[in-house]
Short mmCIF file of C-alpha atoms in Angstrom, two decimals:
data_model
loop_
_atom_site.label_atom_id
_atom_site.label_comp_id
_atom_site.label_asym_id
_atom_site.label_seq_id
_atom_site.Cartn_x
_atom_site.Cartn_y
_atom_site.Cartn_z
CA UNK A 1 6.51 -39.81 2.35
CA UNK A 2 6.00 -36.76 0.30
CA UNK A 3 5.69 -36.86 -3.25
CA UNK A 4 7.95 -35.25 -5.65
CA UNK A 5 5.62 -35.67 -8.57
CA UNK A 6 3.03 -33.80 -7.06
CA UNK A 7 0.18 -35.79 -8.18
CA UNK A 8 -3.14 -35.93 -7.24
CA UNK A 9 -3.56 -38.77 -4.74
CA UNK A 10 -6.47 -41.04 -5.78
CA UNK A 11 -8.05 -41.02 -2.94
CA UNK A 12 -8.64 -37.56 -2.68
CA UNK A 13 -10.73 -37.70 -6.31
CA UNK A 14 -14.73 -38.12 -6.04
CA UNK A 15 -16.25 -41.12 -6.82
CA UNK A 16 -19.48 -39.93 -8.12
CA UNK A 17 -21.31 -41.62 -11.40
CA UNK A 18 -19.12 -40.85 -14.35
CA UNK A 19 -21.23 -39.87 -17.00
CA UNK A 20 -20.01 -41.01 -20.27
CA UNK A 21 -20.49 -44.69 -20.86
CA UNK A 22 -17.92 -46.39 -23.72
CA UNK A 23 -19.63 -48.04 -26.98
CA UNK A 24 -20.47 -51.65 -26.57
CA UNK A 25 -18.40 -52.47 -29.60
CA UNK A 26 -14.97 -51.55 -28.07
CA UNK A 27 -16.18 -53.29 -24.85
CA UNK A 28 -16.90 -56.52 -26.78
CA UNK A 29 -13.54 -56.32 -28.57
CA UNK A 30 -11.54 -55.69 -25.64
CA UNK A 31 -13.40 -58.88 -23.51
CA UNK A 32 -12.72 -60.76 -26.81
CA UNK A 33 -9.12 -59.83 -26.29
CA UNK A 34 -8.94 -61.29 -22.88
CA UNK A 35 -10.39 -64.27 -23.69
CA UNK A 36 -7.93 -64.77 -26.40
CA UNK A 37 -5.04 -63.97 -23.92
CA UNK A 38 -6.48 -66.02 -21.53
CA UNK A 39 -6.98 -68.96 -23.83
CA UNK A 40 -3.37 -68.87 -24.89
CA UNK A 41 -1.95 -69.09 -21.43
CA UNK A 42 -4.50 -72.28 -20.24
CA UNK A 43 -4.80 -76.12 -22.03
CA UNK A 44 -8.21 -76.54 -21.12
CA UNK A 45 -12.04 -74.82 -20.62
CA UNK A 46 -12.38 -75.73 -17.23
CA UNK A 47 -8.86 -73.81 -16.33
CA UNK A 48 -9.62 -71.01 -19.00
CA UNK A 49 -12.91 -70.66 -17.03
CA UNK A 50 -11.54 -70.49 -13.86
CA UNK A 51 -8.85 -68.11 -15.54
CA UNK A 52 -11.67 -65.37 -16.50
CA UNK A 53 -13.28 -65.99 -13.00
CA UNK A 54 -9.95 -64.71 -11.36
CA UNK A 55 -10.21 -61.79 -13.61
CA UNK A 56 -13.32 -60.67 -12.82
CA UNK A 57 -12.48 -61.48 -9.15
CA UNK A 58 -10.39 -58.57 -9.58
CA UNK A 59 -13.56 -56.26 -10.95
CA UNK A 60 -16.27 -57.29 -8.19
CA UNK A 61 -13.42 -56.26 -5.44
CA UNK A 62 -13.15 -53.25 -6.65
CA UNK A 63 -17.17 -53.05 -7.85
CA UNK A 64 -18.00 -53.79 -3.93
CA UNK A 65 -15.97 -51.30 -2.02
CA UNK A 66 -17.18 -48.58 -4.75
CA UNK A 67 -20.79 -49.54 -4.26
CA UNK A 68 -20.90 -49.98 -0.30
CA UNK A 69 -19.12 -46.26 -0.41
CA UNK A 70 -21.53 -44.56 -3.19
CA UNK A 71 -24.72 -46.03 -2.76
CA UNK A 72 -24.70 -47.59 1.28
CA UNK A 73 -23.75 -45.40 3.23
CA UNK A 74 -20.55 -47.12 4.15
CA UNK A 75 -22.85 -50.15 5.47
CA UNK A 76 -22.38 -53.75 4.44
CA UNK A 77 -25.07 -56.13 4.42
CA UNK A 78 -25.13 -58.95 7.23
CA UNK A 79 -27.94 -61.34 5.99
CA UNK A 80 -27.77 -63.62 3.33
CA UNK A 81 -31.07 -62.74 1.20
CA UNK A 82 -30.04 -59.08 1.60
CA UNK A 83 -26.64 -59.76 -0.58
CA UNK A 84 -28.29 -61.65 -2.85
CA UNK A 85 -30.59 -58.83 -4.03
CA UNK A 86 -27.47 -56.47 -3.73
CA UNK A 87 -25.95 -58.44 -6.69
CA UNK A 88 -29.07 -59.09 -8.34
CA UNK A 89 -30.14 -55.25 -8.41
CA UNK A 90 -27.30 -52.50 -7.62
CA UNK A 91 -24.30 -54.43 -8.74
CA UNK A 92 -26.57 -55.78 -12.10
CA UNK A 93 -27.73 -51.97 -12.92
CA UNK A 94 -24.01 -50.39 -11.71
CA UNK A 95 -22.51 -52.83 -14.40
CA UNK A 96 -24.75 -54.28 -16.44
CA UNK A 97 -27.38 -51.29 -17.01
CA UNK A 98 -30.44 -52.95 -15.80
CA UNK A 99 -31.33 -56.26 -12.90
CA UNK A 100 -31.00 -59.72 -13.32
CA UNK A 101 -33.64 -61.61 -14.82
CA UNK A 102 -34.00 -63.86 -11.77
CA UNK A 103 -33.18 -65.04 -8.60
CA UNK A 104 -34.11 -68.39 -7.09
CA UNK A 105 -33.38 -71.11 -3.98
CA UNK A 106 -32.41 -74.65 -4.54
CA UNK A 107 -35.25 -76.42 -3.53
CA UNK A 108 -33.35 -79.41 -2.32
CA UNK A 109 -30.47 -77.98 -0.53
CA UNK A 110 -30.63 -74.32 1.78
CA UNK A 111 -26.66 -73.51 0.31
CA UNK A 112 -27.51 -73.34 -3.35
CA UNK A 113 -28.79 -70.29 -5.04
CA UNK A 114 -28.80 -69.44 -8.47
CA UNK A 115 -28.78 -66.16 -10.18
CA UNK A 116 -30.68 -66.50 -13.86
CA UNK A 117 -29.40 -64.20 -16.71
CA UNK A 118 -30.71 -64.48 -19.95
CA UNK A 119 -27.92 -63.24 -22.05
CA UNK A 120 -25.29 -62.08 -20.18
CA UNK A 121 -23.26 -59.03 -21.95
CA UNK A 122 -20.24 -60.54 -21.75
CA UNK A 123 -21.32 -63.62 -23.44
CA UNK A 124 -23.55 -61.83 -26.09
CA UNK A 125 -20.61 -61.38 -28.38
CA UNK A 126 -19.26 -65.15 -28.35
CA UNK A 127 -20.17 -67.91 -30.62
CA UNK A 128 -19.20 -70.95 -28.46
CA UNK A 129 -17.21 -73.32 -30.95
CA UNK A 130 -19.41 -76.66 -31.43
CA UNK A 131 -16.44 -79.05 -29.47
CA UNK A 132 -16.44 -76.54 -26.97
CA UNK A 133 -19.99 -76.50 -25.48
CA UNK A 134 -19.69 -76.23 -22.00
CA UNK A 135 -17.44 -73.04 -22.66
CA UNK A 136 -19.33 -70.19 -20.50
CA UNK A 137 -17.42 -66.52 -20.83
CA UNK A 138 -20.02 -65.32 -17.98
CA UNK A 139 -17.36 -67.25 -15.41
CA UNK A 140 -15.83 -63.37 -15.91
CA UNK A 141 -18.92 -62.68 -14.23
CA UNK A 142 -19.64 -65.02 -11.73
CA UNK A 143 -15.46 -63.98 -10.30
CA UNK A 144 -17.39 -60.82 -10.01
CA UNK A 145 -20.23 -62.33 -7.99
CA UNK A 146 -17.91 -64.46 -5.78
CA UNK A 147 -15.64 -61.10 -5.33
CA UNK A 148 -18.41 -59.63 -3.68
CA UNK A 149 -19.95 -62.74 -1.44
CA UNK A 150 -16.02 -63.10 -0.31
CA UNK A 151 -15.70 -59.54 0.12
CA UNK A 152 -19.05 -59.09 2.43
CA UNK A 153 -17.97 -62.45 4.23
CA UNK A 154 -20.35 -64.69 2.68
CA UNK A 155 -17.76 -67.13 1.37
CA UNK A 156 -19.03 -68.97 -1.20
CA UNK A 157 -18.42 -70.76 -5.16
CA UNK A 158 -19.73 -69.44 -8.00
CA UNK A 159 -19.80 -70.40 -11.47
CA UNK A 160 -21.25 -70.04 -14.97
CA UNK A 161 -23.57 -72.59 -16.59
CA UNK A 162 -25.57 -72.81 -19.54
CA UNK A 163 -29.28 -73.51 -18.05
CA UNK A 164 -32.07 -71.08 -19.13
CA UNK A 165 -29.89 -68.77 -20.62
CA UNK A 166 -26.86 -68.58 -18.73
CA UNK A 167 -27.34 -69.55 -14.63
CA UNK A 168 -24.79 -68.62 -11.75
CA UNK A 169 -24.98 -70.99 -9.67
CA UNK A 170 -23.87 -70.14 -5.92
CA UNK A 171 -23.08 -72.24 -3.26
CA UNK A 172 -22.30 -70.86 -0.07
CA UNK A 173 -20.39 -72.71 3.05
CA UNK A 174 -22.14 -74.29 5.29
CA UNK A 175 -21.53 -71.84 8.23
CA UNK A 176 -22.68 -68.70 6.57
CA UNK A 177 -26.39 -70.23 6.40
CA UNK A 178 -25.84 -71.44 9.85
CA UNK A 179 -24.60 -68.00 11.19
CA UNK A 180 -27.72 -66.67 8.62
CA UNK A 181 -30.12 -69.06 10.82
CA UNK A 182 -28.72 -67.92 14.31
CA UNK A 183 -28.77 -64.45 13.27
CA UNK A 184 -32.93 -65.06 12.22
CA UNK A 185 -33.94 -66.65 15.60
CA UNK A 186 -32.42 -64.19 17.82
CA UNK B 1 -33.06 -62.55 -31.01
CA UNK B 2 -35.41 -60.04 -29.82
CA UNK B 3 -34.44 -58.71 -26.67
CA UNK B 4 -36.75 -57.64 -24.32
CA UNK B 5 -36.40 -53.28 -23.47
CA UNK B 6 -35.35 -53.74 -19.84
CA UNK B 7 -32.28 -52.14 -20.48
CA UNK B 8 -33.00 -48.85 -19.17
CA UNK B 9 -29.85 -47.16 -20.97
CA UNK B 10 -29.04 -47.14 -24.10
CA UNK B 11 -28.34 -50.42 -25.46
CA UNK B 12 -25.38 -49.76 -27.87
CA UNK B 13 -23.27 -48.52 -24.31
CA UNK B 14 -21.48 -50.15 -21.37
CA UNK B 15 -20.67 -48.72 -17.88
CA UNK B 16 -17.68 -46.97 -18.35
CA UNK B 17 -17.02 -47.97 -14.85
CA UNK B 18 -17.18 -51.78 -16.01
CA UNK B 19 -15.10 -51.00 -18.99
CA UNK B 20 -12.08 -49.03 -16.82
CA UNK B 21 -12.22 -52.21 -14.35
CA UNK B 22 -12.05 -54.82 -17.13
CA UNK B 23 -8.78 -53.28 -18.41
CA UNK B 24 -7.77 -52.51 -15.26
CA UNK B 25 -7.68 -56.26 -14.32
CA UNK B 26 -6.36 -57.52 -17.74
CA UNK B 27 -3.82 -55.16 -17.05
CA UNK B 28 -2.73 -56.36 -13.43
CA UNK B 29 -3.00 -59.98 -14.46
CA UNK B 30 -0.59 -58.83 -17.83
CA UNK B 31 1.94 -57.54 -14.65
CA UNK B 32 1.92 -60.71 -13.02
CA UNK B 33 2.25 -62.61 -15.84
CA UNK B 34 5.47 -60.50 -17.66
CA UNK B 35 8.70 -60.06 -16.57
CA UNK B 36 8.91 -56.22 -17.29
CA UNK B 37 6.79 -53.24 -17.84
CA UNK B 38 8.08 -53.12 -21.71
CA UNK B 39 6.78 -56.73 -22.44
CA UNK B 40 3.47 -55.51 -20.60
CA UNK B 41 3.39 -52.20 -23.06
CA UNK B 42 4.35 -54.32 -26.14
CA UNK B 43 1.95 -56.62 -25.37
CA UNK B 44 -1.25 -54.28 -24.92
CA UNK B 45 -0.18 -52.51 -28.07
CA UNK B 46 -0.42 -55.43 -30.09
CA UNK B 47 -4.27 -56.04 -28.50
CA UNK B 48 -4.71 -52.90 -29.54
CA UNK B 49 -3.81 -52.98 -33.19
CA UNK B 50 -5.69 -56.49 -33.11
CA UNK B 51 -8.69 -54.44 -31.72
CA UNK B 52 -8.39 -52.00 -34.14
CA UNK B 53 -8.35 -53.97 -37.16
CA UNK B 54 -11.89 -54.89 -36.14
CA UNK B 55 -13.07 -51.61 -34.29
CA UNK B 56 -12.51 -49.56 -38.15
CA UNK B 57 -15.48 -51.64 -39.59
CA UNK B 58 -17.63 -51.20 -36.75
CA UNK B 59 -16.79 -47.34 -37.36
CA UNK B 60 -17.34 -47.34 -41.38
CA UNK B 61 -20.66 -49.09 -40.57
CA UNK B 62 -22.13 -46.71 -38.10
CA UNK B 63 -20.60 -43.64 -39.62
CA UNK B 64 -21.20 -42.10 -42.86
CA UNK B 65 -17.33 -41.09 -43.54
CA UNK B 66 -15.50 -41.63 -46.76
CA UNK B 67 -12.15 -41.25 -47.52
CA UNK B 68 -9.93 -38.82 -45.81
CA UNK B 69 -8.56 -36.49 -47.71
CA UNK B 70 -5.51 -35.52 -45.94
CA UNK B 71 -4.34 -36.17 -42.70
CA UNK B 72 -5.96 -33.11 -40.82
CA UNK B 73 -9.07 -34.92 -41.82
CA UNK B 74 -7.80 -38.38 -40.51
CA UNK B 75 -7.10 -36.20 -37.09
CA UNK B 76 -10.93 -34.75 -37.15
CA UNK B 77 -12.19 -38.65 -37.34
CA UNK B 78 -9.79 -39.93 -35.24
CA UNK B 79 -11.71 -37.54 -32.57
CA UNK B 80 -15.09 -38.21 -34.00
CA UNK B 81 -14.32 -41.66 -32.94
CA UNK B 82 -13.01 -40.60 -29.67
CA UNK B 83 -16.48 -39.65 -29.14
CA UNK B 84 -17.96 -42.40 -30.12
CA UNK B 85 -16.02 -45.34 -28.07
CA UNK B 86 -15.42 -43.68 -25.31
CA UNK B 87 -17.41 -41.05 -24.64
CA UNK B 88 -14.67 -38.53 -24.75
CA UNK B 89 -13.72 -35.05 -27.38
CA UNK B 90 -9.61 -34.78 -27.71
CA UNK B 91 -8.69 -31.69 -28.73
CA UNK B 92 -6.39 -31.88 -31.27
CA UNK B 93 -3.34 -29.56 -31.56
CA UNK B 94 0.65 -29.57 -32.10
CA UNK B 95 0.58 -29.60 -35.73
CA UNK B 96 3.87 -30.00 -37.05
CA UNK B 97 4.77 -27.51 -40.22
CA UNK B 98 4.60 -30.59 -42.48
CA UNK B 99 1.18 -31.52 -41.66
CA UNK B 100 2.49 -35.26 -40.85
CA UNK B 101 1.79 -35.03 -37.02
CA UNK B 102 -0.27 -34.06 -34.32
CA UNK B 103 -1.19 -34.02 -30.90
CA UNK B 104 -4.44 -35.53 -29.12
CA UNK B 105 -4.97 -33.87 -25.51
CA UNK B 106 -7.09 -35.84 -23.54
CA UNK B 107 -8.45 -33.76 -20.31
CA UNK B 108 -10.00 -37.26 -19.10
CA UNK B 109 -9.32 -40.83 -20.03
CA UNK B 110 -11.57 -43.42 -18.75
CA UNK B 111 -9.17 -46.06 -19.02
CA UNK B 112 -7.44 -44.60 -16.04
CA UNK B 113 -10.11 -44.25 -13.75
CA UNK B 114 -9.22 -45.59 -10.45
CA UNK B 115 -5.68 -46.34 -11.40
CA UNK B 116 -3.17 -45.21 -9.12
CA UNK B 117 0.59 -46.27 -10.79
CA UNK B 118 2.64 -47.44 -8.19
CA UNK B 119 6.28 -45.99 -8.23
CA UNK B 120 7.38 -49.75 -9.34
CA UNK B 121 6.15 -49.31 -12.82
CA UNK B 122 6.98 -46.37 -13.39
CA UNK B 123 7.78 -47.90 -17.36
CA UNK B 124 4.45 -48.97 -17.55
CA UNK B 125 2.48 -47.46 -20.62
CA UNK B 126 -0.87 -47.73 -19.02
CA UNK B 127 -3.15 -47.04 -21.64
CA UNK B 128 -1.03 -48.12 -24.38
CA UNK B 129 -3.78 -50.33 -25.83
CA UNK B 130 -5.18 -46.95 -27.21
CA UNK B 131 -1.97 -46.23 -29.95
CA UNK B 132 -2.54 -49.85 -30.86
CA UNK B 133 -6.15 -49.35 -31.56
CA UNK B 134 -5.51 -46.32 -33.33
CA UNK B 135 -2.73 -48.04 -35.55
CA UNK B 136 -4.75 -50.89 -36.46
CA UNK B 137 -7.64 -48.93 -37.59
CA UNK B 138 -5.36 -46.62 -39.91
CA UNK B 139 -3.53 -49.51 -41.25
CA UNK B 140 -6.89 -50.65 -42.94
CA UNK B 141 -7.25 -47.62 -44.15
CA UNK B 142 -3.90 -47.97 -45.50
CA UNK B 143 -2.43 -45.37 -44.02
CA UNK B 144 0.42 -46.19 -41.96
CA UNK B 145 1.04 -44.15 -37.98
CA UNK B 146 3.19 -44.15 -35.07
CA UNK B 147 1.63 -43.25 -32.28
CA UNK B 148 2.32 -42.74 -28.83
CA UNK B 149 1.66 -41.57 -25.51
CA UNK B 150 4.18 -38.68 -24.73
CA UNK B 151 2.38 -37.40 -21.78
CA UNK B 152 0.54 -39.06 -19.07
CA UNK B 153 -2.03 -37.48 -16.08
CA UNK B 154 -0.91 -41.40 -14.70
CA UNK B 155 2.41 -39.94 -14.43
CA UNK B 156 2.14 -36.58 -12.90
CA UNK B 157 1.76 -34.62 -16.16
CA UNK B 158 -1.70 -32.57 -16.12
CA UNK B 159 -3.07 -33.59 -19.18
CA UNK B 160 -2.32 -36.82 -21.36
CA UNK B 161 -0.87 -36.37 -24.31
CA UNK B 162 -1.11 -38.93 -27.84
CA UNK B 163 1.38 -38.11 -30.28
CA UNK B 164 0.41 -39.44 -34.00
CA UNK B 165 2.94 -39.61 -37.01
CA UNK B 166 2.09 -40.21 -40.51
CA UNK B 167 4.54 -42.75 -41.95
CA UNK B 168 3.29 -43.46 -45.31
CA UNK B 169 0.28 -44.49 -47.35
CA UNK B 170 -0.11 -47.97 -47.45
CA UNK B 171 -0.39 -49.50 -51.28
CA UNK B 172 -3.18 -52.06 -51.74
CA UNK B 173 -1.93 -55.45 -51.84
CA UNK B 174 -3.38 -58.58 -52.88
CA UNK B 175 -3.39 -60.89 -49.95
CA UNK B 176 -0.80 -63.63 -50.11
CA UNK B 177 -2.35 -67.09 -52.69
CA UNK B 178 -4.97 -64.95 -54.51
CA UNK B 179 -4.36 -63.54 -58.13
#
């Protein structure tokens, strides 16, 4: 179809590291915004949580295919540790300007992982009302996580929890740590 | 809190690239969630002025700028800020004889990076949180705008284009209950 306007497509504009970054102010303001519009269109915290985690579902779609494109080559990772330290370095620094604080196992069940953030940006802004304690914002964040498990076909859960700092806790299905085993012993 | 100095960047900035996506997503869950692209533009104006209601303060703080003295000096802040939220120098131009409005080019906005406009909303006012911001942070400086975006690189035009109209100076009121 041609293109009366004439515009540049998108695809034909280079994706290389924008320099300028945006204040953290205006960032903080604008999440604050979409929490707001969020809350208004949701009776409860589980369902506003879940809200936020669709949005940033949205953001780690589009996070992943920039990523595997800048910084990979074009090569997805195929084992399960090696997408974990994907999100917990290159997506953490692309986003977030530095890693994540920590990374650890379940020790009682080989699905569970959980990613340990201190204080999460998103969150650093937020004074969680007193009735409201289980109220995580960082569920923005964990949509981003499970964007990117989905997106590299390691479906999986993830969500936001207040546990040494905040925690995002991931749970993956049962046949990508079986296909992750099979994939080990050959 | 002390933090600890991981952050390799400088702390008081975000990832543009997180910031475009963030708006980018609030704005494709605002077109599922709206009828029509007007509702959509009305409705990220309004964040906008909500934002900047808040964002002036943040500006007063950091900034040493008093008063404006007249409205070309409200334009040369209105950039200064440009600058300082988003990483980005507007040229200003288009002065109309009366001195009551002007022009902000903007060779790059990082609100539309990565945003292609589909042909089906072609009404939609992508960026139209950014007049909102800029009429909330006049208005508590009591000084009343329109603004607008008259030309859009989202559109096919090869710059963007944000048109700003003085209205009037806004007298100080008490608030509503207090003498």
């Amino acid at each position: 179809m041609s293109n009366m306007r004439n515009r540049v497509s998108i695809l034909d504009k280079p994706l290389n590291k924008s320099r300028s970054d945006v204040s953290i102010s205006l960032f903080g303001l604008l999440f604050s915004e979409i929490v707001q519009y969020c809350q208004n269109r949701v009776y409860t915290i589980p369902e506003l949580q879940t809200k936020l985690s669709e949005l940033g579902f949205h953001v780690g779609q589009r996070v992943l295919d920039l990523l595997f494109v800048r910084e990979k080559n074009y090569k997805r990772e195929t084992k399960l540790l090696n997408i974990l330290l994907f999100v917990k370095s290159s997506v953490w620094k692309t986003l977030f300007g530095k890693e994540a604080d920590k990374l650890e196992q379940a020790n009682d069940d080989d699905k569970t992982y959980y990613l340990i953030e201190k204080e999460p940006l998103v969150t650093k802004f937020i004074s969680v009302p007193k009735d409201r304690g289980s109220l995580n914002c960082a569920s923005f964040v964990a949509g981003i996580i499970e964007a990117i498990l989905i997106g590299c076909n390691f479906p999986a859960k993830v969500t936001a929890h207040w546990y040494k700092g905040t925690t995002f806790m991931i749970k993956f299905e049962e046949s990508v740590i079986v296909r992750d085993k099979a994939m080990e012993n050959r | 809190m002390s933090r600890q100095a991981v952050r390799s960047t400088d702390p008081k900035k975000v990832s543009s690239e997180l910031f475009t996506l963030t708006y980018g997503s609030l704005v494709a869950q605002m077109l599922k969630d709206y009828e029509s692209d007007e509702e959509v533009n009305k409705q990220l104006d309004r964040m906008g002025y909500n934002i900047g209601l808040r964002l002036i303060e943040d500006f007063l703080a950091r900034t040493n700028v008093g008063r404006c003295y007249d409205f070309r000096d409200t334009a040369e802040k209105l950039q200064m800020a440009f600058k300082m939220y988003l990483g980005i120098s507007p040229s200003i131009t288009n002065w109309s004889a009366a001195g009551d409005e002007f022009s902000l080019i903007l060779e790059s906005n990082p609100l539309t990076e990565f945003v292609e406009l589909p042909d089906s909303h072609v009404n939609l006012k992508y960026s139209n949180i950014i007049p909102g911001v800029i009429r909330g942070a006049l208005e508590m400086v009591q000084t009343e705008v329109v603004a607008c975006f008259v030309h859009d690189q989202l559109k096919g035009d090869s710059t963007s284009e944000l048109r700003v109209k003085f209205v009037r100076r806004l007298e100080d009121a008490i608030p509503a209950g207090e003498d």
